[in-house]
mmCIF file of N, CA and C in Angstrom:
data_model
loop_
_atom_site.group_PDB
_atom_site.id
_atom_site.type_symbol
_atom_site.label_atom_id
_atom_site.label_comp_id
_atom_site.label_asym_id
_atom_site.label_seq_id
_atom_site.Cartn_x
_atom_site.Cartn_y
_atom_site.Cartn_z
ATOM 1 N N MET A 221 100.015 102.613 125.786
ATOM 2 C CA MET A 221 100.554 101.345 125.321
ATOM 3 C C MET A 221 100.600 100.376 126.505
ATOM 4 N N VAL A 222 100.154 99.159 126.226
ATOM 5 C CA VAL A 222 100.118 98.146 127.281
ATOM 6 C C VAL A 222 100.891 96.901 126.842
ATOM 7 N N SER A 223 101.249 96.090 127.812
ATOM 8 C CA SER A 223 101.998 94.857 127.553
ATOM 9 C C SER A 223 101.044 93.727 127.163
ATOM 10 N N VAL A 224 101.612 92.590 126.823
ATOM 11 C CA VAL A 224 100.823 91.404 126.477
ATOM 12 C C VAL A 224 99.931 91.017 127.651
ATOM 13 N N LYS A 225 100.500 90.953 128.832
ATOM 14 C CA LYS A 225 99.752 90.550 130.022
ATOM 15 C C LYS A 225 98.611 91.523 130.312
ATOM 16 N N GLU A 226 98.887 92.817 130.192
ATOM 17 C CA GLU A 226 97.853 93.823 130.449
ATOM 18 C C GLU A 226 96.731 93.730 129.413
ATOM 19 N N LEU A 227 97.092 93.528 128.145
ATOM 20 C CA LEU A 227 96.075 93.398 127.103
ATOM 21 C C LEU A 227 95.239 92.142 127.331
ATOM 22 N N ALA A 228 95.888 91.065 127.731
ATOM 23 C CA ALA A 228 95.161 89.824 128.016
ATOM 24 C C ALA A 228 94.117 90.059 129.104
ATOM 25 N N ASN A 229 94.477 90.798 130.135
ATOM 26 C CA ASN A 229 93.533 91.112 131.210
ATOM 27 C C ASN A 229 92.372 91.958 130.700
ATOM 28 N N VAL A 230 92.668 92.944 129.863
ATOM 29 C CA VAL A 230 91.628 93.821 129.307
ATOM 30 C C VAL A 230 90.648 93.013 128.452
ATOM 31 N N LEU A 231 91.177 92.111 127.638
ATOM 32 C CA LEU A 231 90.340 91.328 126.725
ATOM 33 C C LEU A 231 89.712 90.101 127.383
ATOM 34 N N GLY A 232 90.212 89.734 128.556
ATOM 35 C CA GLY A 232 89.689 88.558 129.244
ATOM 36 C C GLY A 232 90.138 87.254 128.609
ATOM 37 N N VAL A 233 91.368 87.259 128.083
ATOM 38 C CA VAL A 233 91.941 86.059 127.466
ATOM 39 C C VAL A 233 93.309 85.794 128.087
ATOM 40 N N SER A 234 93.942 84.707 127.696
ATOM 41 C CA SER A 234 95.278 84.398 128.206
ATOM 42 C C SER A 234 96.343 85.120 127.383
ATOM 43 N N SER A 235 97.532 85.211 127.934
ATOM 44 C CA SER A 235 98.662 85.792 127.201
ATOM 45 C C SER A 235 98.949 84.974 125.947
ATOM 46 N N LYS A 236 98.789 83.663 126.053
ATOM 47 C CA LYS A 236 99.013 82.774 124.913
ATOM 48 C C LYS A 236 98.066 83.126 123.760
ATOM 49 N N THR A 237 96.834 83.467 124.086
ATOM 50 C CA THR A 237 95.858 83.858 123.066
ATOM 51 C C THR A 237 96.268 85.160 122.399
ATOM 52 N N VAL A 238 96.781 86.106 123.179
ATOM 53 C CA VAL A 238 97.244 87.381 122.614
ATOM 54 C C VAL A 238 98.380 87.116 121.630
ATOM 55 N N TYR A 239 99.341 86.283 122.027
ATOM 56 C CA TYR A 239 100.451 85.954 121.123
ATOM 57 C C TYR A 239 99.930 85.295 119.838
ATOM 58 N N ALA A 240 98.939 84.420 119.972
ATOM 59 C CA ALA A 240 98.367 83.750 118.797
ATOM 60 C C ALA A 240 97.695 84.764 117.873
ATOM 61 N N MET A 241 96.974 85.733 118.446
ATOM 62 C CA MET A 241 96.316 86.756 117.631
ATOM 63 C C MET A 241 97.337 87.623 116.902
ATOM 64 N N VAL A 242 98.471 87.895 117.544
ATOM 65 C CA VAL A 242 99.546 88.655 116.892
ATOM 66 C C VAL A 242 100.105 87.841 115.733
ATOM 67 N N GLU A 243 100.368 86.567 115.976
ATOM 68 C CA GLU A 243 100.927 85.682 114.949
ATOM 69 C C GLU A 243 100.005 85.586 113.733
ATOM 70 N N GLU A 244 98.688 85.610 113.981
ATOM 71 C CA GLU A 244 97.695 85.511 112.905
ATOM 72 C C GLU A 244 97.367 86.875 112.291
ATOM 73 N N ASP A 245 98.050 87.923 112.744
ATOM 74 C CA ASP A 245 97.795 89.298 112.281
ATOM 75 C C ASP A 245 96.359 89.739 112.526
ATOM 76 N N ARG A 246 95.770 89.277 113.611
ATOM 77 C CA ARG A 246 94.402 89.674 113.949
ATOM 78 C C ARG A 246 94.370 90.968 114.747
ATOM 79 N N ILE A 247 95.479 91.289 115.421
ATOM 80 C CA ILE A 247 95.534 92.531 116.196
ATOM 81 C C ILE A 247 96.832 93.272 115.888
ATOM 82 N N PRO A 248 96.757 94.606 115.881
ATOM 83 C CA PRO A 248 97.962 95.397 115.623
ATOM 84 C C PRO A 248 98.844 95.472 116.868
ATOM 85 N N CYS A 249 100.154 95.485 116.654
ATOM 86 C CA CYS A 249 101.080 95.601 117.775
ATOM 87 C C CYS A 249 102.302 96.404 117.352
ATOM 88 N N TYR A 250 103.056 96.824 118.332
ATOM 89 C CA TYR A 250 104.302 97.553 118.113
ATOM 90 C C TYR A 250 105.415 96.769 118.772
ATOM 91 N N ARG A 251 106.506 96.605 118.068
ATOM 92 C CA ARG A 251 107.678 95.924 118.630
ATOM 93 C C ARG A 251 108.677 96.980 119.070
ATOM 94 N N ILE A 252 109.058 96.920 120.324
ATOM 95 C CA ILE A 252 109.995 97.871 120.903
ATOM 96 C C ILE A 252 111.320 97.158 121.129
ATOM 97 N N GLY A 253 112.419 97.724 120.647
ATOM 98 C CA GLY A 253 113.735 97.144 120.867
ATOM 99 C C GLY A 253 114.257 96.380 119.669
ATOM 100 N N CYS A 254 115.380 95.730 119.875
ATOM 101 C CA CYS A 254 116.065 94.996 118.799
ATOM 102 C C CYS A 254 115.548 93.564 118.698
ATOM 103 N N GLY A 255 115.828 92.942 117.566
ATOM 104 C CA GLY A 255 115.443 91.540 117.375
ATOM 105 C C GLY A 255 113.942 91.378 117.391
ATOM 106 N N ARG A 256 113.480 90.424 118.151
ATOM 107 C CA ARG A 256 112.034 90.189 118.250
ATOM 108 C C ARG A 256 111.355 91.314 119.002
ATOM 109 N N GLY A 257 112.087 91.954 119.897
ATOM 110 C CA GLY A 257 111.559 93.102 120.630
ATOM 111 C C GLY A 257 110.459 92.744 121.618
ATOM 112 N N THR A 258 110.027 93.759 122.328
ATOM 113 C CA THR A 258 108.944 93.626 123.288
ATOM 114 C C THR A 258 107.667 94.107 122.622
ATOM 115 N N LEU A 259 106.586 93.385 122.793
ATOM 116 C CA LEU A 259 105.320 93.773 122.180
ATOM 117 C C LEU A 259 104.579 94.775 123.053
ATOM 118 N N ARG A 260 104.013 95.780 122.410
ATOM 119 C CA ARG A 260 103.164 96.763 123.079
ATOM 120 C C ARG A 260 101.933 96.979 122.213
ATOM 121 N N PHE A 261 100.821 97.319 122.860
ATOM 122 C CA PHE A 261 99.551 97.448 122.163
ATOM 123 C C PHE A 261 98.834 98.732 122.550
ATOM 124 N N ASP A 262 98.131 99.317 121.579
ATOM 125 C CA ASP A 262 97.213 100.422 121.831
ATOM 126 C C ASP A 262 95.843 99.762 121.999
ATOM 127 N N VAL A 263 95.290 99.807 123.195
ATOM 128 C CA VAL A 263 94.060 99.079 123.510
ATOM 129 C C VAL A 263 92.916 99.469 122.569
ATOM 130 N N GLU A 264 92.741 100.758 122.325
ATOM 131 C CA GLU A 264 91.648 101.206 121.459
ATOM 132 C C GLU A 264 91.826 100.693 120.029
ATOM 133 N N GLU A 265 93.057 100.692 119.554
ATOM 134 C CA GLU A 265 93.356 100.176 118.214
ATOM 135 C C GLU A 265 93.018 98.685 118.125
ATOM 136 N N VAL A 266 93.385 97.951 119.152
ATOM 137 C CA VAL A 266 93.110 96.513 119.190
ATOM 138 C C VAL A 266 91.603 96.268 119.209
ATOM 139 N N LYS A 267 90.878 97.016 120.033
ATOM 140 C CA LYS A 267 89.426 96.840 120.114
ATOM 141 C C LYS A 267 88.754 97.143 118.780
ATOM 142 N N ARG A 268 89.195 98.201 118.099
ATOM 143 C CA ARG A 268 88.633 98.533 116.782
ATOM 144 C C ARG A 268 88.905 97.406 115.784
ATOM 145 N N SER A 269 90.114 96.889 115.820
ATOM 146 C CA SER A 269 90.493 95.815 114.905
ATOM 147 C C SER A 269 89.644 94.567 115.141
ATOM 148 N N LEU A 270 89.462 94.202 116.396
ATOM 149 C CA LEU A 270 88.665 93.018 116.722
ATOM 150 C C LEU A 270 87.197 93.229 116.373
ATOM 151 N N LYS A 271 86.712 94.442 116.576
ATOM 152 C CA LYS A 271 85.314 94.739 116.268
ATOM 153 C C LYS A 271 85.044 94.581 114.772
ATOM 154 N N ARG A 272 85.995 95.007 113.942
ATOM 155 C CA ARG A 272 85.839 94.874 112.485
ATOM 156 C C ARG A 272 85.827 93.409 112.065
ATOM 157 N N GLN A 273 86.501 92.554 112.821
ATOM 158 C CA GLN A 273 86.610 91.138 112.464
ATOM 159 C C GLN A 273 85.438 90.308 112.966
ATOM 160 N N THR A 274 84.723 90.806 113.952
ATOM 161 C CA THR A 274 83.650 90.040 114.561
ATOM 162 C C THR A 274 82.468 89.946 113.604
ATOM 163 N N PRO A 275 82.015 88.735 113.300
ATOM 164 C CA PRO A 275 80.871 88.600 112.397
ATOM 165 C C PRO A 275 79.599 89.138 113.047
ATOM 166 N N THR A 276 78.661 89.550 112.233
ATOM 167 C CA THR A 276 77.388 90.019 112.763
ATOM 168 C C THR A 276 76.664 88.842 113.390
ATOM 169 N N LYS A 277 75.672 89.124 114.207
ATOM 170 C CA LYS A 277 74.936 88.063 114.881
ATOM 171 C C LYS A 277 74.301 87.120 113.861
ATOM 172 N N LEU A 278 73.729 87.672 112.796
ATOM 173 C CA LEU A 278 73.096 86.855 111.770
ATOM 174 C C LEU A 278 74.104 85.920 111.110
ATOM 175 N N GLU A 279 75.286 86.444 110.776
ATOM 176 C CA GLU A 279 76.312 85.619 110.142
ATOM 177 C C GLU A 279 76.746 84.479 111.048
ATOM 178 N N SER A 280 76.830 84.751 112.351
ATOM 179 C CA SER A 280 77.287 83.713 113.273
ATOM 180 C C SER A 280 76.236 82.621 113.460
ATOM 181 N N LEU A 281 74.964 82.946 113.198
ATOM 182 C CA LEU A 281 73.903 81.956 113.334
ATOM 183 C C LEU A 281 73.783 81.068 112.104
ATOM 184 N N GLN A 282 74.268 81.544 110.974
ATOM 185 C CA GLN A 282 74.179 80.771 109.742
ATOM 186 C C GLN A 282 75.229 79.669 109.749
ATOM 187 N N ARG A 283 74.786 78.475 109.437
ATOM 188 C CA ARG A 283 75.702 77.339 109.420
ATOM 189 C C ARG A 283 75.660 76.679 108.055
ATOM 190 N N THR A 284 76.727 76.002 107.740
ATOM 191 C CA THR A 284 76.769 75.233 106.506
ATOM 192 C C THR A 284 75.953 73.964 106.720
ATOM 193 N N PRO A 285 75.029 73.668 105.813
ATOM 194 C CA PRO A 285 74.218 72.455 105.997
ATOM 195 C C PRO A 285 75.084 71.200 105.929
ATOM 196 N N ARG A 286 74.682 70.193 106.668
ATOM 197 C CA ARG A 286 75.411 68.924 106.665
ATOM 198 C C ARG A 286 75.215 68.212 105.338
ATOM 199 N N LYS A 287 76.255 67.562 104.886
ATOM 200 C CA LYS A 287 76.171 66.814 103.632
ATOM 201 C C LYS A 287 75.561 65.434 103.858
ATOM 202 N N HIS A 288 75.729 64.902 105.056
ATOM 203 C CA HIS A 288 75.225 63.566 105.369
ATOM 204 C C HIS A 288 74.458 63.630 106.678
ATOM 205 N N LEU A 289 73.375 62.933 106.727
ATOM 206 C CA LEU A 289 72.636 62.822 107.977
ATOM 207 C C LEU A 289 73.278 61.745 108.832
ATOM 208 N N LEU A 290 73.204 61.926 110.127
ATOM 209 C CA LEU A 290 73.797 60.927 111.025
ATOM 210 C C LEU A 290 72.982 59.692 111.125
#
């Protein structure tokens, strides 16, 4: 189990981004303690979750056509 800061370093993002991903339910986390608690993460679980969410290369290349030409 790692902290927000440690997970941010592993993923190469900011701590703020990790908090945003938690808020959006994009990554699994564990709350330790009372109230809001301290967040902890299983790195492998997070990586699996993100991998499932990542679109395939083909999907990422497909764009919605423009309705109006510039």
